[in-house]
């Protein structure tokens, strides 16, 4: 089954207000002629509304970088999926390794968030990936499978095709060390097999698996040429319109 490539730029805790809107406009402007690729940008929460407004009417969508699973209540500092939807988001990144490592998010919490994103009618980008230590101990597939199972626990089967998995080896994030296309494909294939056992052939065939971790304009085409690499979650290289656009163009083939 052919899947439409999906490229998302994760701006993390970068950009000021004006810079965010300008970057979004530049990305949209540079992608006018690009078809057949789904594209999203994930600005920090305070800029979501303005970025969504700047992108209105075009094909570039907005993603949040995080959410809380509860609908509302006494959760100081947190943001619900209904709020993100109203702010103009289509996607929410869930379980990024920076949140798992620095904010103590475990598979149970990540799974709750995925269900909340889906309940709001948004599409989750569920991040998984092993640390260097786990890779060296030969535990990559075990770790990633545990994270995928936890993230997709109790997800309504009919909603599975709207979930994107982002495989991001922790040792490759922000380090300039990219997984080789072969290393990425090996893990993506293991994830695809697991998705088949969770949701059946059709869901597994429809779900996009992005690669993330030092994706740049010059390595994107090779990574994206792998049969189970359906897109990219891009950090650093998404902060400059030129490199992000080049990555999207690589996905367009
Ligand atoms: P990077 O980040 O492209 O800067 O390595 C990727 C990510 O964390 O999503």
Coordinates of N, CA and C in Angstrom, one line a residue, residues 8-15 41-48 62-67 84 89 91-96 98-99 105 113 125 127 239:
X8 N 6.9 16.6 9.4 CA 6.5 17.6 10.5 C 7.8 18.2 11.1
X9 N 7.7 19.5 11.2 CA 8.8 20.3 11.8 C 8.5 20.5 13.3
X10 N 9.4 20.0 14.1 CA 9.2 20.2 15.6 C 10.1 21.4 16.0
X11 N 9.5 22.5 16.3 CA 10.3 23.7 16.6 C 10.8 23.7 18.0
X12 N 10.3 22.8 18.8 CA 10.7 22.7 20.3 C 10.6 24.1 20.9
X13 N 11.4 24.4 21.9 CA 11.3 25.7 22.6 C 12.1 26.8 21.9
X14 N 11.8 26.9 20.6 CA 12.5 27.9 19.8 C 11.5 28.8 19.1
X15 N 12.0 29.9 18.6 CA 11.2 31.0 17.9 C 10.5 32.0 18.9
X41 N 3.8 22.0 10.9 CA 4.8 22.6 11.8 C 4.3 22.6 13.2
X42 N 5.2 22.5 14.1 CA 4.8 22.4 15.6 C 5.5 23.5 16.3
X43 N 4.9 24.7 16.4 CA 5.4 25.8 17.1 C 5.2 25.6 18.6
X44 N 5.9 26.4 19.5 CA 5.5 26.4 20.9 C 4.1 26.9 21.1
X45 N 3.5 26.4 22.2 CA 2.1 26.7 22.5 C 1.6 28.2 22.3
X46 N 2.4 29.1 22.8 CA 1.8 30.5 22.7 C 1.7 31.0 21.3
X47 N 2.3 30.4 20.3 CA 2.2 30.9 19.0 C 1.3 30.1 18.1
X48 N 0.6 29.1 18.7 CA -0.2 28.2 17.9 C -1.3 29.0 17.1
X62 N -0.9 22.6 11.4 CA -0.3 22.9 12.7 C -0.4 21.7 13.6
X63 N 0.8 21.5 14.3 CA 0.8 20.5 15.3 C 1.2 21.1 16.6
X64 N 0.7 20.6 17.7 CA 1.2 20.9 19.1 C 2.3 20.0 19.4
X65 N 3.2 20.4 20.4 CA 4.3 19.6 20.8 C 4.0 18.6 21.9
X66 N 2.8 18.9 22.6 CA 2.5 18.2 23.8 C 1.1 18.5 24.2
X67 N 0.5 17.7 25.1 CA -0.8 18.0 25.6 C -1.0 17.3 26.9
X84 N -6.2 22.7 22.1 CA -5.3 22.7 21.0 C -6.1 22.6 19.7
X89 N -5.0 23.4 15.8 CA -4.1 22.2 15.5 C -4.8 21.1 14.8
X91 N -2.6 18.1 14.5 CA -1.8 17.0 15.1 C -1.3 17.4 16.5
X92 N -0.9 16.4 17.3 CA -0.2 16.6 18.5 C 0.9 15.6 18.6
X93 N 2.1 16.1 18.9 CA 3.3 15.2 19.1 C 3.1 14.7 20.6
X94 N 3.2 13.4 20.7 CA 3.0 12.8 22.1 C 4.2 11.9 22.4
X95 N 4.7 12.0 23.6 CA 5.7 11.1 24.1 C 7.1 11.3 23.5
X96 N 7.4 12.5 23.1 CA 8.7 12.8 22.6 C 9.8 12.4 23.6
X98 N 12.3 13.8 24.7 CA 12.7 14.8 25.7 C 11.7 14.9 26.8
X99 N 10.4 14.6 26.5 CA 9.4 14.6 27.6 C 9.5 13.3 28.4
X105 N 7.6 11.2 31.6 CA 6.4 10.6 31.0 C 6.6 9.1 30.7
X113 N -2.6 10.1 26.7 CA -2.5 11.3 25.8 C -3.0 11.0 24.4
X125 N 1.0 12.1 16.9 CA 2.3 11.6 16.4 C 3.0 11.0 17.6
X127 N 5.8 9.3 19.5 CA 7.3 9.2 19.4 C 7.8 8.0 20.2
X239 N 13.9 24.7 11.6 CA 13.9 26.1 12.1 C 14.4 27.1 11.0

